[in-house]
C-alpha angles and dihedrals in degrees: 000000000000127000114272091179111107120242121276094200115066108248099232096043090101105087090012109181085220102058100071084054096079114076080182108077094184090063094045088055088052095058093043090058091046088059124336095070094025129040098344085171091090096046110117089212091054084041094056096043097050087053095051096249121132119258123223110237093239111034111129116232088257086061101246117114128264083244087066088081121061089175089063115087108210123200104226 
C-alpha cells in the first residue's frame, strides 16, 4: 500500500541555491530544521517556486534577505 502521508522534507531542498550561501553550518542547519526538513509549507522560497515565480538566490525561508543579517557569515 503506498505512502498517503505527505513529505516531511521539502522536495527542492536538495541542490538549494541557499544552502552554499552559509559559511556557518551550524546556522544553515538551523534554518533546515526550521523548515526544510519541518513544515516547508510555510517557506517563502518553496511558496514562490510552486507558484512558478523566480526565486532570489538568498532569500531566507522566512522571506527576508540573507542581507538582513549582518551576524550571519555567507559564503559567497
Amino acid at each position: 500500500m503506498p505512502d498517503s502521508s505527505p513529505p516531511t522534507v521539502c522536495p527542492y531542498s536538495k541542490g538549494c541555491p541557499l544552502y552554499p550561501m552559509f559559511s556557518m553550518e551550524s546556522v544553515l542547519h538551523m534554518w533546515m530544521a526550521l523548515y526544510c526538513e519541518a513544515d516547508f509549507s510555510r517557506c517563502e522560497r518553496y511558496l514562490l517556486r510552486t507558484s512558478g515565480a523566480q526565486v532570489p538566490p538568498s532569500m531566507m525561508p522566512n522571506g527576508k534577505n540573507l542581507s538582513d543579517y549582518p551576524g550571519i557569515k555567507t559564503g559567497k
